[in-house]
Amino acid sequence: MLEEASARPSIKTVVMEGVLDANDALAQANRADFDRAGSFVVNIMSSPGSGKTTLLERTLERIVPDVRVGVLEGDVRTSLDADRLERFHVPVVQINTAGGMGGSCHLDANMVRIALRQLPLDGLELLIVENVGNLVCPAAFKLGEDCCVMVFSVTEGEDKPLKYPQMFRAVSLVLVNKIDLLPHLDFDMAKFDRCLDDVNPGVERMLLSARTGEGVDAWCEWLRARHKR
Amino acid sequence: MHELSLAASIVDIVERHAGGVAVRSVYLKVGRLRQVVPDALTFGFEALVQDTPLQGATLELQLIPAVGRCRACGVETTLEEFPLLCGGCGGLDLEILSGEEFFVESLEVEEADVGGGERAAVD
Protein backbone atom coordinates (compact mmCIF):
# COMPACT_ATOMS: atom_id res chain seq x y z
CA MET A 1 0.00 0.00 0.00
CA LEU A 2 1.80 3.13 -1.18
CA GLU A 3 0.58 6.62 -0.39
CA GLU A 4 1.81 9.91 -1.82
CA ALA A 5 1.24 11.62 1.53
CA SER A 6 4.40 13.73 1.50
CA ALA A 7 7.68 13.80 -0.33
CA ARG A 8 8.27 10.16 0.63
CA PRO A 9 5.68 7.45 0.12
CA SER A 10 4.78 5.30 3.09
CA ILE A 11 4.18 1.60 3.45
CA LYS A 12 2.44 -0.49 6.01
CA THR A 13 4.39 -2.87 8.23
CA VAL A 14 2.37 -5.56 9.99
CA VAL A 15 3.25 -5.95 13.67
CA MET A 16 0.48 -7.90 15.48
CA GLU A 17 2.20 -7.78 18.85
CA GLY A 18 0.34 -7.52 22.16
CA VAL A 19 1.25 -4.49 24.24
CA LEU A 20 1.67 -6.66 27.31
CA ASP A 21 3.32 -9.59 25.50
CA ALA A 22 6.73 -8.86 27.00
CA ASN A 23 5.26 -8.95 30.50
CA ASP A 24 3.27 -12.10 29.72
CA ALA A 25 6.38 -13.89 28.46
CA LEU A 26 8.19 -13.13 31.71
CA ALA A 27 5.12 -14.20 33.68
CA GLN A 28 5.28 -17.54 31.89
CA ALA A 29 8.96 -17.87 32.76
CA ASN A 30 8.06 -17.20 36.41
CA ARG A 31 5.26 -19.76 36.15
CA ALA A 32 7.74 -22.38 34.90
CA ASP A 33 9.98 -21.70 37.90
CA PHE A 34 7.02 -21.95 40.28
CA ASP A 35 5.93 -25.26 38.72
CA ARG A 36 9.44 -26.69 38.95
CA ALA A 37 9.57 -25.79 42.64
CA GLY A 38 5.99 -26.94 43.30
CA SER A 39 5.07 -23.52 44.75
CA PHE A 40 1.48 -22.29 44.86
CA VAL A 41 1.51 -18.55 44.22
CA VAL A 42 -1.13 -16.08 45.39
CA ASN A 43 -1.16 -12.47 44.17
CA ILE A 44 -2.87 -10.32 46.81
CA MET A 45 -4.16 -6.98 45.62
CA SER A 46 -6.17 -4.15 47.14
CA SER A 47 -6.32 -0.42 47.54
CA PRO A 48 -3.84 1.15 49.98
CA GLY A 49 -4.77 0.74 53.64
CA SER A 50 -7.21 -2.14 53.28
CA GLY A 51 -5.26 -4.30 55.70
CA LYS A 52 -3.20 -6.61 53.44
CA THR A 53 -0.09 -6.60 55.58
CA THR A 54 -1.96 -6.99 58.87
CA LEU A 55 -3.87 -9.90 57.37
CA LEU A 56 -0.59 -11.36 56.21
CA GLU A 57 0.74 -11.15 59.78
CA ARG A 58 -2.37 -12.95 61.10
CA THR A 59 -1.97 -15.55 58.33
CA LEU A 60 1.69 -16.24 59.01
CA GLU A 61 0.95 -16.55 62.74
CA ARG A 62 -1.34 -19.46 61.88
CA ILE A 63 0.43 -21.27 59.07
CA VAL A 64 4.12 -20.99 60.02
CA PRO A 65 5.92 -23.38 60.45
CA ASP A 66 3.50 -26.06 59.12
CA VAL A 67 3.47 -24.47 55.69
CA ARG A 68 6.77 -23.56 54.05
CA VAL A 69 5.85 -20.07 52.93
CA GLY A 70 7.70 -17.17 51.38
CA VAL A 71 6.60 -13.59 50.72
CA LEU A 72 7.27 -11.03 48.02
CA GLU A 73 6.41 -7.56 49.30
CA GLY A 74 5.62 -4.85 46.73
CA ASP A 75 5.67 -1.17 47.66
CA VAL A 76 6.68 1.98 45.87
CA ARG A 77 9.07 2.84 48.71
CA THR A 78 10.35 1.57 52.08
CA SER A 79 10.82 -1.89 53.52
CA LEU A 80 8.30 -1.22 56.29
CA ASP A 81 6.07 -4.12 55.28
CA ALA A 82 8.90 -6.59 54.95
CA ASP A 83 10.21 -5.42 58.33
CA ARG A 84 6.88 -6.26 59.96
CA LEU A 85 7.18 -9.84 58.70
CA GLU A 86 10.77 -10.37 59.82
CA ARG A 87 9.70 -11.95 63.12
CA PHE A 88 8.27 -14.96 61.32
CA HIS A 89 11.69 -16.00 59.98
CA VAL A 90 10.34 -16.91 56.57
CA PRO A 91 11.95 -15.80 53.30
CA VAL A 92 10.71 -12.28 52.55
CA VAL A 93 11.90 -10.18 49.64
CA GLN A 94 10.91 -6.51 49.44
CA ILE A 95 10.44 -5.10 45.95
CA ASN A 96 10.53 -1.30 45.72
CA THR A 97 9.09 -0.03 42.49
CA ALA A 98 10.39 3.54 42.83
CA GLY A 99 13.01 4.29 40.24
CA GLY A 100 11.17 2.64 37.41
CA MET A 101 8.95 4.83 35.24
CA GLY A 102 8.76 7.39 38.05
CA GLY A 103 7.69 4.84 40.61
CA SER A 104 5.56 2.05 39.28
CA CYS A 105 2.14 1.65 40.87
CA HIS A 106 2.03 -2.10 40.35
CA LEU A 107 4.27 -5.13 40.32
CA ASP A 108 5.10 -6.59 36.95
CA ALA A 109 6.54 -9.95 35.92
CA ASN A 110 10.01 -8.51 35.44
CA MET A 111 10.21 -7.18 38.98
CA VAL A 112 9.03 -10.53 40.32
CA ARG A 113 11.56 -12.39 38.14
CA ILE A 114 14.41 -10.28 39.52
CA ALA A 115 13.18 -10.74 43.11
CA LEU A 116 12.98 -14.52 42.62
CA ARG A 117 16.77 -14.63 42.42
CA GLN A 118 16.84 -13.80 46.13
CA LEU A 119 14.21 -16.33 47.14
CA PRO A 120 14.88 -20.00 47.94
CA LEU A 121 11.93 -21.06 45.81
CA ASP A 122 12.70 -24.79 45.87
CA GLY A 123 11.79 -25.05 49.52
CA LEU A 124 8.52 -23.15 49.29
CA GLU A 125 5.06 -24.71 49.13
CA LEU A 126 3.34 -21.33 49.17
CA LEU A 127 4.46 -17.95 47.87
CA ILE A 128 2.39 -14.91 48.79
CA VAL A 129 2.87 -11.80 46.70
CA GLU A 130 1.59 -8.65 48.34
CA ASN A 131 1.09 -6.27 45.42
CA VAL A 132 1.36 -2.48 45.56
CA GLY A 133 -1.79 -0.90 46.99
CA ASN A 134 -3.72 0.12 43.87
CA LEU A 135 -7.16 -0.82 42.53
CA VAL A 136 -6.41 -0.26 38.86
CA CYS A 137 -3.11 -1.41 37.38
CA PRO A 138 -2.14 -4.64 39.16
CA ALA A 139 -5.03 -6.44 37.48
CA ALA A 140 -3.45 -6.00 34.06
CA PHE A 141 0.02 -7.27 34.86
CA LYS A 142 0.28 -11.00 35.20
CA LEU A 143 3.10 -12.20 37.41
CA GLY A 144 2.81 -15.95 36.79
CA GLU A 145 0.59 -16.49 39.83
CA ASP A 146 -1.87 -19.35 40.41
CA CYS A 147 -4.60 -17.00 41.52
CA CYS A 148 -5.39 -13.43 42.47
CA VAL A 149 -7.05 -12.49 45.73
CA MET A 150 -8.39 -9.10 46.71
CA VAL A 151 -8.48 -7.65 50.19
CA PHE A 152 -11.41 -5.26 50.31
CA SER A 153 -12.30 -3.39 53.50
CA VAL A 154 -15.75 -2.30 54.62
CA THR A 155 -14.53 1.27 55.05
CA GLU A 156 -14.26 1.55 51.27
CA GLY A 157 -17.86 1.73 50.12
CA GLU A 158 -20.19 -0.83 48.60
CA ASP A 159 -19.94 0.46 45.05
CA LYS A 160 -16.19 -0.07 44.61
CA PRO A 161 -16.69 -3.13 42.35
CA LEU A 162 -18.65 -0.96 39.89
CA LYS A 163 -15.90 1.65 39.85
CA TYR A 164 -13.03 -0.81 39.45
CA PRO A 165 -14.49 -3.70 37.46
CA GLN A 166 -11.22 -4.94 35.95
CA MET A 167 -9.71 -5.52 39.37
CA PHE A 168 -12.76 -7.25 40.82
CA ARG A 169 -13.01 -9.43 37.69
CA ALA A 170 -9.38 -10.45 37.91
CA VAL A 171 -9.67 -12.12 41.31
CA SER A 172 -11.07 -15.50 42.32
CA LEU A 173 -11.60 -14.57 45.98
CA VAL A 174 -12.58 -11.34 47.71
CA LEU A 175 -11.67 -11.05 51.39
CA VAL A 176 -13.95 -8.52 53.05
CA ASN A 177 -11.84 -7.13 55.88
CA LYS A 178 -12.40 -4.90 58.93
CA ILE A 179 -15.79 -6.42 59.74
CA ASP A 180 -15.12 -5.51 63.38
CA LEU A 181 -15.91 -1.93 62.32
CA LEU A 182 -19.36 -2.73 60.91
CA PRO A 183 -21.24 -1.47 64.02
CA HIS A 184 -19.68 1.97 63.38
CA LEU A 185 -20.43 2.12 59.67
CA ASP A 186 -23.45 2.29 57.40
CA PHE A 187 -21.97 -0.37 55.16
CA ASP A 188 -24.68 -2.29 53.31
CA MET A 189 -23.33 -5.82 52.84
CA ALA A 190 -26.21 -6.92 50.62
CA LYS A 191 -25.59 -3.95 48.33
CA PHE A 192 -21.87 -4.80 48.19
CA ASP A 193 -22.74 -8.40 47.25
CA ARG A 194 -24.97 -7.13 44.44
CA CYS A 195 -22.27 -4.77 43.13
CA LEU A 196 -19.70 -7.52 43.28
CA ASP A 197 -21.99 -9.99 41.48
CA ASP A 198 -22.58 -7.36 38.80
CA VAL A 199 -18.93 -7.43 37.76
CA ASN A 200 -17.85 -10.94 38.81
CA PRO A 201 -20.98 -13.06 39.16
CA GLY A 202 -20.78 -15.54 42.01
CA VAL A 203 -17.14 -14.88 42.91
CA GLU A 204 -16.16 -16.42 46.25
CA ARG A 205 -16.00 -13.99 49.17
CA MET A 206 -15.13 -14.30 52.86
CA LEU A 207 -15.80 -11.92 55.72
CA LEU A 208 -12.98 -11.41 58.20
CA SER A 209 -11.21 -9.07 60.54
CA ALA A 210 -7.42 -9.07 60.58
CA ARG A 211 -7.60 -7.08 63.78
CA THR A 212 -9.74 -9.47 65.85
CA GLY A 213 -8.88 -12.65 63.93
CA GLU A 214 -12.52 -13.43 63.10
CA GLY A 215 -12.76 -15.38 59.85
CA VAL A 216 -8.99 -15.65 59.41
CA ASP A 217 -8.94 -19.40 60.08
CA ALA A 218 -11.28 -19.97 57.14
CA TRP A 219 -8.96 -17.96 54.87
CA CYS A 220 -5.99 -20.03 56.07
CA GLU A 221 -7.94 -23.21 55.33
CA TRP A 222 -8.56 -21.89 51.83
CA LEU A 223 -4.80 -21.46 51.42
CA ARG A 224 -3.98 -24.86 52.91
CA ALA A 225 -6.44 -26.59 50.60
CA ARG A 226 -4.73 -25.10 47.58
CA HIS A 227 -1.03 -25.22 48.28
CA LYS A 228 -1.03 -28.97 48.73
CA ARG A 229 -1.23 -30.19 45.15
CA MET B 1 -4.59 1.94 33.94
CA HIS B 2 -1.08 3.29 34.00
CA GLU B 3 -1.00 4.65 30.49
CA LEU B 4 2.60 5.82 30.65
CA SER B 5 4.04 2.35 31.21
CA LEU B 6 1.71 1.01 28.50
CA ALA B 7 2.95 3.74 26.17
CA ALA B 8 6.52 2.71 26.97
CA SER B 9 5.72 -0.88 25.94
CA ILE B 10 4.24 0.41 22.70
CA VAL B 11 7.33 2.53 21.99
CA ASP B 12 9.49 -0.55 22.57
CA ILE B 13 7.42 -2.63 20.13
CA VAL B 14 7.49 0.12 17.50
CA GLU B 15 11.26 0.59 17.75
CA ARG B 16 11.83 -3.11 17.21
CA HIS B 17 9.58 -3.31 14.17
CA ALA B 18 10.48 0.00 12.53
CA GLY B 19 14.06 -1.05 11.88
CA GLY B 20 15.33 2.50 11.98
CA VAL B 21 12.90 3.84 9.37
CA ALA B 22 10.82 6.94 10.15
CA VAL B 23 7.39 6.02 11.55
CA ARG B 24 4.34 8.09 10.57
CA SER B 25 1.61 6.26 12.46
CA VAL B 26 1.16 3.40 14.91
CA TYR B 27 -2.14 1.51 14.60
CA LEU B 28 -3.28 0.13 17.92
CA LYS B 29 -6.34 -2.02 18.62
CA VAL B 30 -7.81 -1.52 22.07
CA GLY B 31 -10.80 -3.47 23.33
CA ARG B 32 -13.31 -1.48 25.36
CA LEU B 33 -13.06 -3.91 28.29
CA ARG B 34 -9.39 -3.01 28.75
CA GLN B 35 -10.31 0.28 30.42
CA VAL B 36 -7.52 2.14 28.70
CA VAL B 37 -7.97 5.91 28.61
CA PRO B 38 -7.25 6.86 24.95
CA ASP B 39 -6.21 10.46 25.59
CA ALA B 40 -3.83 9.47 28.37
CA LEU B 41 -2.26 6.78 26.20
CA THR B 42 -1.81 9.13 23.26
CA PHE B 43 -0.42 11.82 25.51
CA GLY B 44 2.01 9.37 27.11
CA PHE B 45 3.15 8.08 23.74
CA GLU B 46 3.77 11.55 22.34
CA ALA B 47 5.67 12.55 25.47
CA LEU B 48 7.92 9.50 25.26
CA VAL B 49 8.83 9.90 21.59
CA GLN B 50 9.83 13.56 21.97
CA ASP B 51 13.47 14.04 20.94
CA THR B 52 13.76 10.47 19.71
CA PRO B 53 13.82 9.07 16.15
CA LEU B 54 10.10 8.30 16.63
CA GLN B 55 9.19 11.95 17.20
CA GLY B 56 6.24 12.93 15.04
CA ALA B 57 4.74 9.45 14.94
CA THR B 58 1.06 9.46 15.82
CA LEU B 59 -0.76 6.81 17.80
CA GLU B 60 -4.00 5.80 16.09
CA LEU B 61 -6.36 3.87 18.37
CA GLN B 62 -9.12 1.65 17.06
CA LEU B 63 -11.51 0.89 19.90
CA ILE B 64 -13.01 -2.58 19.63
CA PRO B 65 -16.51 -3.01 21.06
CA ALA B 66 -17.13 -5.60 23.75
CA VAL B 67 -19.33 -8.43 22.53
CA GLY B 68 -20.48 -11.40 24.56
CA ARG B 69 -22.29 -14.60 23.58
CA CYS B 70 -24.69 -15.92 26.18
CA ARG B 71 -23.97 -19.48 27.22
CA ALA B 72 -27.60 -19.97 28.20
CA CYS B 73 -29.48 -18.73 25.13
CA GLY B 74 -26.79 -18.13 22.49
CA VAL B 75 -27.61 -14.46 21.83
CA GLU B 76 -24.68 -12.15 21.05
CA THR B 77 -24.83 -8.77 22.76
CA THR B 78 -22.73 -5.63 22.38
CA LEU B 79 -21.79 -4.72 25.94
CA GLU B 80 -21.64 -1.08 26.91
CA GLU B 81 -21.65 -1.16 30.72
CA PHE B 82 -21.30 -3.38 33.73
CA PRO B 83 -23.13 -5.57 34.57
CA LEU B 84 -22.41 -7.48 31.37
CA LEU B 85 -25.86 -8.86 30.65
CA CYS B 86 -27.22 -10.94 27.81
CA GLY B 87 -29.52 -8.79 25.71
CA GLY B 88 -31.72 -11.80 25.10
CA CYS B 89 -32.37 -13.44 28.47
CA GLY B 90 -30.63 -11.09 30.94
CA GLY B 91 -28.18 -13.80 31.97
CA LEU B 92 -24.69 -13.10 33.34
CA ASP B 93 -22.90 -16.16 31.92
CA LEU B 94 -21.30 -14.72 28.82
CA GLU B 95 -18.44 -15.85 26.63
CA ILE B 96 -16.51 -12.70 25.74
CA LEU B 97 -15.99 -12.69 21.96
CA SER B 98 -14.30 -9.31 21.66
CA GLY B 99 -13.35 -6.31 23.77
CA GLU B 100 -10.17 -7.54 25.43
CA GLU B 101 -7.76 -6.90 22.57
CA PHE B 102 -4.71 -4.78 23.19
CA PHE B 103 -2.11 -4.97 20.46
CA VAL B 104 -0.08 -3.01 17.96
CA GLU B 105 -1.55 -4.06 14.63
CA SER B 106 0.69 -2.24 12.16
CA LEU B 107 2.93 0.74 11.46
CA GLU B 108 2.84 3.22 8.64
CA VAL B 109 6.49 3.90 7.88
CA GLU B 110 8.30 6.05 5.35
CA GLU B 111 9.62 4.04 2.46
CA ALA B 112 13.36 3.63 2.85
CA ASP B 113 15.46 5.99 0.77
CA VAL B 114 17.82 4.07 -1.48
CA GLY B 115 18.61 0.40 -1.66
CA GLY B 116 19.13 -0.88 1.86
CA GLY B 117 16.63 -2.78 4.00
CA GLU B 118 13.68 -4.98 3.26
CA ARG B 119 10.29 -3.64 2.54
CA ALA B 120 7.35 -5.30 4.22
CA ALA B 121 4.71 -3.89 1.90
CA VAL B 122 1.39 -5.43 2.82
CA ASP B 123 -2.04 -4.67 1.49
mmCIF file of N, CA and C in Angstrom, chain A residues 18 37 69 92 97 104 138 140 149 163 190 194 206 211 217:
data_model
loop_
_atom_site.group_PDB
_atom_site.id
_atom_site.type_symbol
_atom_site.label_atom_id
_atom_site.label_comp_id
_atom_site.label_asym_id
_atom_site.label_seq_id
_atom_site.Cartn_x
_atom_site.Cartn_y
_atom_site.Cartn_z
ATOM 1 N N GLY A 18 1.075 -8.004 21.002
ATOM 2 C CA GLY A 18 0.335 -7.517 22.156
ATOM 3 C C GLY A 18 1.172 -6.554 22.974
ATOM 4 N N ALA A 37 9.375 -25.757 41.190
ATOM 5 C CA ALA A 37 9.566 -25.786 42.638
ATOM 6 C C ALA A 37 8.343 -26.323 43.371
ATOM 7 N N VAL A 69 6.371 -21.227 53.659
ATOM 8 C CA VAL A 69 5.846 -20.069 52.934
ATOM 9 C C VAL A 69 6.914 -19.007 52.743
ATOM 10 N N VAL A 92 11.481 -13.445 52.993
ATOM 11 C CA VAL A 92 10.711 -12.284 52.548
ATOM 12 C C VAL A 92 11.605 -11.415 51.681
ATOM 13 N N THR A 97 9.303 -0.354 43.894
ATOM 14 C CA THR A 97 9.091 -0.026 42.489
ATOM 15 C C THR A 97 9.537 1.389 42.130
ATOM 16 N N SER A 104 6.663 2.815 39.848
ATOM 17 C CA SER A 104 5.563 2.052 39.283
ATOM 18 C C SER A 104 4.517 1.759 40.345
ATOM 19 N N PRO A 138 -2.628 -3.278 38.938
ATOM 20 C CA PRO A 138 -2.136 -4.639 39.156
ATOM 21 C C PRO A 138 -2.919 -5.701 38.394
ATOM 22 N N ALA A 140 -3.861 -5.819 35.446
ATOM 23 C CA ALA A 140 -3.452 -6.004 34.055
ATOM 24 C C ALA A 140 -2.108 -6.685 33.908
ATOM 25 N N VAL A 149 -6.125 -12.674 44.624
ATOM 26 C CA VAL A 149 -7.053 -12.486 45.733
ATOM 27 C C VAL A 149 -7.101 -11.002 46.057
ATOM 28 N N LYS A 163 -16.871 0.630 40.258
ATOM 29 C CA LYS A 163 -15.900 1.648 39.854
ATOM 30 C C LYS A 163 -14.599 1.034 39.348
ATOM 31 N N ALA A 190 -25.404 -6.370 51.712
ATOM 32 C CA ALA A 190 -26.214 -6.920 50.618
ATOM 33 C C ALA A 190 -25.975 -6.113 49.338
ATOM 34 N N ARG A 194 -24.350 -7.361 45.750
ATOM 35 C CA ARG A 194 -24.972 -7.128 44.440
ATOM 36 C C ARG A 194 -23.983 -6.464 43.488
ATOM 37 N N MET A 206 -15.186 -13.919 51.443
ATOM 38 C CA MET A 206 -15.128 -14.296 52.860
ATOM 39 C C MET A 206 -15.089 -13.034 53.702
ATOM 40 N N ARG A 211 -7.870 -7.632 62.458
ATOM 41 C CA ARG A 211 -7.601 -7.081 63.782
ATOM 42 C C ARG A 211 -8.037 -8.025 64.884
ATOM 43 N N ASP A 217 -9.175 -17.942 60.194
ATOM 44 C CA ASP A 217 -8.936 -19.396 60.079
ATOM 45 C C ASP A 217 -9.483 -19.938 58.768
#
